[in-house]
PDB file of C-alpha atoms in Angstrom:
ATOM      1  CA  UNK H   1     148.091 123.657  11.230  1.00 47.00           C
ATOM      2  CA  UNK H   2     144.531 124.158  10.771  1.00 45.00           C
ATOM      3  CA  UNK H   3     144.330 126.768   9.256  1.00 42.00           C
ATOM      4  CA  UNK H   4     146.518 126.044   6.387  1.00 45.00           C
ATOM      5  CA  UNK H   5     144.178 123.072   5.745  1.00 45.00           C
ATOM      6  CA  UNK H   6     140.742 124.944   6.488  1.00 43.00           C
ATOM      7  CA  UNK H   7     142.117 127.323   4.051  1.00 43.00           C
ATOM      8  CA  UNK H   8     142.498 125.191   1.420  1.00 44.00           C
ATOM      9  CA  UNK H   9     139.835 122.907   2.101  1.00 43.00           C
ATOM     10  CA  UNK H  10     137.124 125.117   3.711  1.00 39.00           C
ATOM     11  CA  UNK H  11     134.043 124.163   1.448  1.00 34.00           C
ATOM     12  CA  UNK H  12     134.842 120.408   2.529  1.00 36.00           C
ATOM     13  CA  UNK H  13     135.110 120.947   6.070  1.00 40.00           C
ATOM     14  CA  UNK H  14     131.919 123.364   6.116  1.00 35.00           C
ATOM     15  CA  UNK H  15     129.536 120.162   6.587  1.00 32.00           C
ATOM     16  CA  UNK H  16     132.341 118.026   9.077  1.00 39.00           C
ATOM     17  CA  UNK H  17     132.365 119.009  12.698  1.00 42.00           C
ATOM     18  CA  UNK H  18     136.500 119.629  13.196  1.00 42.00           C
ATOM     19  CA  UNK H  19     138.240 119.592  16.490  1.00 42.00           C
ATOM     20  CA  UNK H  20     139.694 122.542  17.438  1.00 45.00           C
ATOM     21  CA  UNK H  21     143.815 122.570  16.839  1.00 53.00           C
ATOM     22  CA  UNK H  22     145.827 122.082  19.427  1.00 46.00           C
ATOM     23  CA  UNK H  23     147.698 125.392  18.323  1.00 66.00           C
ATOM     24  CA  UNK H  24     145.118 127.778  18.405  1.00 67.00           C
ATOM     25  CA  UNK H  25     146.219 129.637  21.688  1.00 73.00           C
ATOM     26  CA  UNK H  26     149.033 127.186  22.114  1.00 84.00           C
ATOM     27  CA  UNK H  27     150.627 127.936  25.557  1.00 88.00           C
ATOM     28  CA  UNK H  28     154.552 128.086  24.511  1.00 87.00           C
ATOM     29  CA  UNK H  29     155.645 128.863  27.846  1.00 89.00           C
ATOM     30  CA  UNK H  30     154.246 125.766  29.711  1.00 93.00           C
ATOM     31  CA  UNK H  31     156.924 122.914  30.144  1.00 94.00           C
ATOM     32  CA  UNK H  32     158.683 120.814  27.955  1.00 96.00           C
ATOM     33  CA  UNK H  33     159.279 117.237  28.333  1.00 97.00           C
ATOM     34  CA  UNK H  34     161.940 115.245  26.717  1.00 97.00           C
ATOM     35  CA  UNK H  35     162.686 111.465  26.871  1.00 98.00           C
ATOM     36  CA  UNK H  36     164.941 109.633  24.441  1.00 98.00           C
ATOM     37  CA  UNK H  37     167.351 106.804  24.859  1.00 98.00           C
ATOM     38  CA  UNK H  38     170.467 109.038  25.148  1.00 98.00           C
ATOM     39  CA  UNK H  39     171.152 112.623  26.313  1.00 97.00           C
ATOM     40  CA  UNK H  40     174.530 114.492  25.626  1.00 97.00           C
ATOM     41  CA  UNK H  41     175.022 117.913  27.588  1.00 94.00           C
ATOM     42  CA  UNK H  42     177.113 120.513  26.526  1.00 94.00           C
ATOM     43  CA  UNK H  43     177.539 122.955  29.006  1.00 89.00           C
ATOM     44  CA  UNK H  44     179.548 125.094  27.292  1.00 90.00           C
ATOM     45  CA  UNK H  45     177.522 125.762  23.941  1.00 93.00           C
ATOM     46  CA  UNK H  46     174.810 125.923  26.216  1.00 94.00           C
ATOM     47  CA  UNK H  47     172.945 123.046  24.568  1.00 96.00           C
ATOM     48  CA  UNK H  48     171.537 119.464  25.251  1.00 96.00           C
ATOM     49  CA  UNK H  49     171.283 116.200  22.682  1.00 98.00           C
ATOM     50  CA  UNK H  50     168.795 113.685  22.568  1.00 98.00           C
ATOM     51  CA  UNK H  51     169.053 110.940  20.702  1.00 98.00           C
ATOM     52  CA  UNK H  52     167.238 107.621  20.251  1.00 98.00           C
ATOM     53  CA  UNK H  53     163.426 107.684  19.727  1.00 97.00           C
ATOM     54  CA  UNK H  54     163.307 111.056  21.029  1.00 98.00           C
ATOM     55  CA  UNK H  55     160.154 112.380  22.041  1.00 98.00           C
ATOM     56  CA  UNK H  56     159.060 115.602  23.538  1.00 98.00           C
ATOM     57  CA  UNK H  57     155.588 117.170  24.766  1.00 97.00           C
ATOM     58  CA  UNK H  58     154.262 120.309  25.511  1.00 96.00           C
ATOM     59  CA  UNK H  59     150.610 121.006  26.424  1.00 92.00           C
ATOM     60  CA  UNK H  60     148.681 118.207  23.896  1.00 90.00           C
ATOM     61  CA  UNK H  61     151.800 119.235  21.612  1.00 93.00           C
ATOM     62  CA  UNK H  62     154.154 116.388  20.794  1.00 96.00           C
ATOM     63  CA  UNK H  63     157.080 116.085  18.567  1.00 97.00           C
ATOM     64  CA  UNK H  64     158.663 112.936  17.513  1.00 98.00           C
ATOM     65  CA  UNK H  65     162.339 112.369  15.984  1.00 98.00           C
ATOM     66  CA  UNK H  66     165.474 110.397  15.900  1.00 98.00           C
ATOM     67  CA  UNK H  67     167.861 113.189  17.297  1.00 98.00           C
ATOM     68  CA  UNK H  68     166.334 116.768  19.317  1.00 98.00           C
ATOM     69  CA  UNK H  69     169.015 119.609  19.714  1.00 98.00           C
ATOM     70  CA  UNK H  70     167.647 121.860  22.728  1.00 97.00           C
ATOM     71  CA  UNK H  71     169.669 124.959  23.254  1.00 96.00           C
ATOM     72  CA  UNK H  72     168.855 127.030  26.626  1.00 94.00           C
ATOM     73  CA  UNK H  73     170.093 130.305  27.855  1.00 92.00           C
ATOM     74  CA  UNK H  74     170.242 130.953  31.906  1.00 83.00           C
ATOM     75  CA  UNK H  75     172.388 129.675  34.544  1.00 69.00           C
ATOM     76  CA  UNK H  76     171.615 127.090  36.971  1.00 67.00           C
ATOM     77  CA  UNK H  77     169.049 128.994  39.317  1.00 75.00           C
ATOM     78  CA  UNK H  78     167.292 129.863  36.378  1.00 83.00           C
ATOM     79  CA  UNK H  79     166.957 127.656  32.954  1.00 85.00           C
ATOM     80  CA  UNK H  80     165.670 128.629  29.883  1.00 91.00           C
ATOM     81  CA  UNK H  81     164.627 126.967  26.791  1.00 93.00           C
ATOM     82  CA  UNK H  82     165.008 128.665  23.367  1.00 95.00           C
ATOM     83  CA  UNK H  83     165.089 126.636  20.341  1.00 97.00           C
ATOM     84  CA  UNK H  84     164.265 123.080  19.682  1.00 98.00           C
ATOM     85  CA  UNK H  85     165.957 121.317  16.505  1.00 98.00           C
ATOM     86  CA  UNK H  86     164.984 118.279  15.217  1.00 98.00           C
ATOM     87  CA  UNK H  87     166.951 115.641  12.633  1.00 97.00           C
ATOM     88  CA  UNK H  88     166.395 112.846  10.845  1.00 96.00           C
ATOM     89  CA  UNK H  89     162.905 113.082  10.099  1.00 97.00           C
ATOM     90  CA  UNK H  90     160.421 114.774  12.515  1.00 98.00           C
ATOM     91  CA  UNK H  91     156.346 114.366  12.789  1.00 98.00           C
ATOM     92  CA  UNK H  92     154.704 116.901  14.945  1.00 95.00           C
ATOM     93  CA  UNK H  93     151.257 116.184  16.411  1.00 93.00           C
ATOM     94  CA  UNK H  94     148.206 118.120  17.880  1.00 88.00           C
ATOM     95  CA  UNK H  95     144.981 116.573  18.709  1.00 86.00           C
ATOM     96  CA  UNK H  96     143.719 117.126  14.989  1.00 85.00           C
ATOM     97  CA  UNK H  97     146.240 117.713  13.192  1.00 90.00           C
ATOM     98  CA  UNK H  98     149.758 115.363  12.256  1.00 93.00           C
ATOM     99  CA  UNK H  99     152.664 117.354  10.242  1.00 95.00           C
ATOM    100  CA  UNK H 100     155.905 115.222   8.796  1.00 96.00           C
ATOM    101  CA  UNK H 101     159.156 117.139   7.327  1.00 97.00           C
ATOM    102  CA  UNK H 102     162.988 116.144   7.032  1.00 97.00           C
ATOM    103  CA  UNK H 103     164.047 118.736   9.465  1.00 98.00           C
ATOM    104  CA  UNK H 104     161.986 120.988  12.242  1.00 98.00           C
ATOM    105  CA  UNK H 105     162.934 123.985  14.258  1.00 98.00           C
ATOM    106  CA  UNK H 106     160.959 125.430  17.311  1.00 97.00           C
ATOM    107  CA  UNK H 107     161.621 128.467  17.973  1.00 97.00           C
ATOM    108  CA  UNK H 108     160.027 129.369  21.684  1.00 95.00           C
ATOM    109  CA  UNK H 109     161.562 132.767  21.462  1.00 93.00           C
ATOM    110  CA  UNK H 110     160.159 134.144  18.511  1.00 94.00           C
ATOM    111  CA  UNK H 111     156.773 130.723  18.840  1.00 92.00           C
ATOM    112  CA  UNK H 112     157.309 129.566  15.579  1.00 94.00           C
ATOM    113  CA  UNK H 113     157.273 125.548  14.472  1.00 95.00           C
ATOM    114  CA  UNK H 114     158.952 125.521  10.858  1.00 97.00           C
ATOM    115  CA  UNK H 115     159.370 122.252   9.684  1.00 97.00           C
ATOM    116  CA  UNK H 116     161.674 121.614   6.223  1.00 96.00           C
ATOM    117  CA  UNK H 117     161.531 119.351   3.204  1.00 93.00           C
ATOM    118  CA  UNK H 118     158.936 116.506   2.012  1.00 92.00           C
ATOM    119  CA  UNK H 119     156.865 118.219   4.723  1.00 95.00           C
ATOM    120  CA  UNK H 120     153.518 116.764   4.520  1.00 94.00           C
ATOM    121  CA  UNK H 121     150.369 118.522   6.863  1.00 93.00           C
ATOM    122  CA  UNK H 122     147.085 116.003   7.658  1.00 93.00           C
ATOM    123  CA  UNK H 123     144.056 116.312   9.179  1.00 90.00           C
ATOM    124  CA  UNK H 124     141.157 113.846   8.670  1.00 89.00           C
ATOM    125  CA  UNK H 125     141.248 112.190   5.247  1.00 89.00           C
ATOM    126  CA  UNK H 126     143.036 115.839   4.030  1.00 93.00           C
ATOM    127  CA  UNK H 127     146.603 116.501   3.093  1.00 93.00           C
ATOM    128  CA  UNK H 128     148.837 119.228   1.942  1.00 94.00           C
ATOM    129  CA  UNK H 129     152.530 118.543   0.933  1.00 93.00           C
ATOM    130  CA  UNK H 130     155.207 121.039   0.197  1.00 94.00           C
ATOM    131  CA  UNK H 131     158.780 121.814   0.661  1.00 94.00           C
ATOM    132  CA  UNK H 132     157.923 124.229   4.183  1.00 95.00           C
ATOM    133  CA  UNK H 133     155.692 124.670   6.762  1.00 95.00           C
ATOM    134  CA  UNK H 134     155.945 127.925   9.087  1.00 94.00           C
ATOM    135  CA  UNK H 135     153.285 127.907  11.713  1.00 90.00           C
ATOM    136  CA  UNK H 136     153.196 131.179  13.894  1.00 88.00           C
ATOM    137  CA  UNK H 137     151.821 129.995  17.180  1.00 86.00           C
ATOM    138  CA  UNK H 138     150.614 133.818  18.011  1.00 84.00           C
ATOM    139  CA  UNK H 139     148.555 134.183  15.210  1.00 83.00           C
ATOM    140  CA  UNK H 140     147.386 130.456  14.270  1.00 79.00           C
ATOM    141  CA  UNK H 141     148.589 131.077  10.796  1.00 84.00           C
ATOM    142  CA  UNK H 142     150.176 128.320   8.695  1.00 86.00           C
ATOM    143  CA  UNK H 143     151.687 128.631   5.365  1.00 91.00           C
ATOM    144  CA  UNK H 144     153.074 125.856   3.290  1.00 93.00           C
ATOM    145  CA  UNK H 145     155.515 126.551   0.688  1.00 92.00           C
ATOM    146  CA  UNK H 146     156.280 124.301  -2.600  1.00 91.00           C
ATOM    147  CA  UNK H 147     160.164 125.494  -2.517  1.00 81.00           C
ATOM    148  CA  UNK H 148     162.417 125.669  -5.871  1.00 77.00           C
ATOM    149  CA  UNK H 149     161.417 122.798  -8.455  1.00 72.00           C
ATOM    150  CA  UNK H 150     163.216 119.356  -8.598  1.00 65.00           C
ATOM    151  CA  UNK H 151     164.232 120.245  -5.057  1.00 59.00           C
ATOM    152  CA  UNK H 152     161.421 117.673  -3.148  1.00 58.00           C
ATOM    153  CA  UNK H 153     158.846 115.273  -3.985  1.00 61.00           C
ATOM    154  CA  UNK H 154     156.182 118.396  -5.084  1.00 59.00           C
ATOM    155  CA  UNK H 155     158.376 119.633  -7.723  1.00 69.00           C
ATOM    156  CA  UNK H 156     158.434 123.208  -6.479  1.00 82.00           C
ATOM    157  CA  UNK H 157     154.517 122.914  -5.938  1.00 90.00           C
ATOM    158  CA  UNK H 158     152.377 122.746  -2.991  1.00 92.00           C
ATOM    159  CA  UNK H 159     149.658 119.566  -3.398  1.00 90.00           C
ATOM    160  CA  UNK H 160     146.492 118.875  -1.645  1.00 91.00           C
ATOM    161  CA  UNK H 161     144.204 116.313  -1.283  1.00 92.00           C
ATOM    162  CA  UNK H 162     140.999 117.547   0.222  1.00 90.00           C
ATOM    163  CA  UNK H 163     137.693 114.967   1.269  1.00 89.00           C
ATOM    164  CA  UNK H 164     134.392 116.492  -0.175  1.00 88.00           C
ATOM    165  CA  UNK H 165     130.866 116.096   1.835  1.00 83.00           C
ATOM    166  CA  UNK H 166     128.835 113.686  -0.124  1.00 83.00           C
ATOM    167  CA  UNK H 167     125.899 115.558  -1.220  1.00 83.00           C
ATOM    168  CA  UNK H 168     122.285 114.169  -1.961  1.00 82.00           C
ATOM    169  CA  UNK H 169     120.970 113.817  -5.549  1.00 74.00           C
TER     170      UNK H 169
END
């Protein structure tokens, strides 16, 4: 996530001291906690739902939606969590860094957070909205995309809004 906004806004954020993002070096493999008014296993498809103010953490990672999909491989001696799919709206947050979409998919397998439409990435007083946001936990890279035109609120575009040091006449 930071790096999609240092990116964009790296002149600004030369003179501001930033906190480091949470998802530089993210640990993907530590555990996941879920709590949510509501949980629906199903065994069979080898998947979980939570529903109902759903919340989940991992590390200083935190995701928040109305409904989390959380399909695991494994039997019982040994549990495994692969994908996390979020509905309804979904805001992801790190210690600097909040990101907002329709729709998000984590991906522990492959450590990618992508989240989908009206997706909207802030840190500080700076934003950048677009139609996608693919953040590859591995590398720390982020990369929003503005998606086809009349599709979302950007109109195929990816905005940004970007605070500028206040310099000294």
């Amino acid at each position: 996530l930071a790096l999609a906004i240092a990116a964009a806004g790296a002149v600004a954020q030369k003179a501001q001291a930033q906190p480091a993002s949470a998802l530089k070096g993210h640990n993907s493999n530590a555990p996941i906690d879920v709590t949510s008014e509501r949980i629906e296993v199903q065994d069979r498809a080898d998947r979980a739902v939570f529903s109902g103010n759903v919340r989940a953490t991992q590390g200083e990672l935190s995701l928040e939606t109305p409904r989390l999909t959380v399909a695991y491989s494994g039997g019982s001696d040994k549990l495994q969590i692969n994908r996390l799919d979020a509905a309804g709206g979904v805001v992801v947050h790190s210690p600097s860094e909040t990101a907002r979409g329709d729709i998000g998919i984590y991906d522990l397998d492959r450590k990618l957070i992508t989240l989908l439409g009206n997706v909207q990435l802030v840190r500080e007083q700076n934003t950048v909205s677009g139609a996608r946001l693919v953040i590859d936990l591995d590398s720390g890279r982020a990369v929003i995309d503005g998606g086809p035109p009349g599709v979302n609120q950007s109109g195929g575009r990816v905005t940004g809004h970007f605070t500028v040091p206040q310099r000294q006449q």
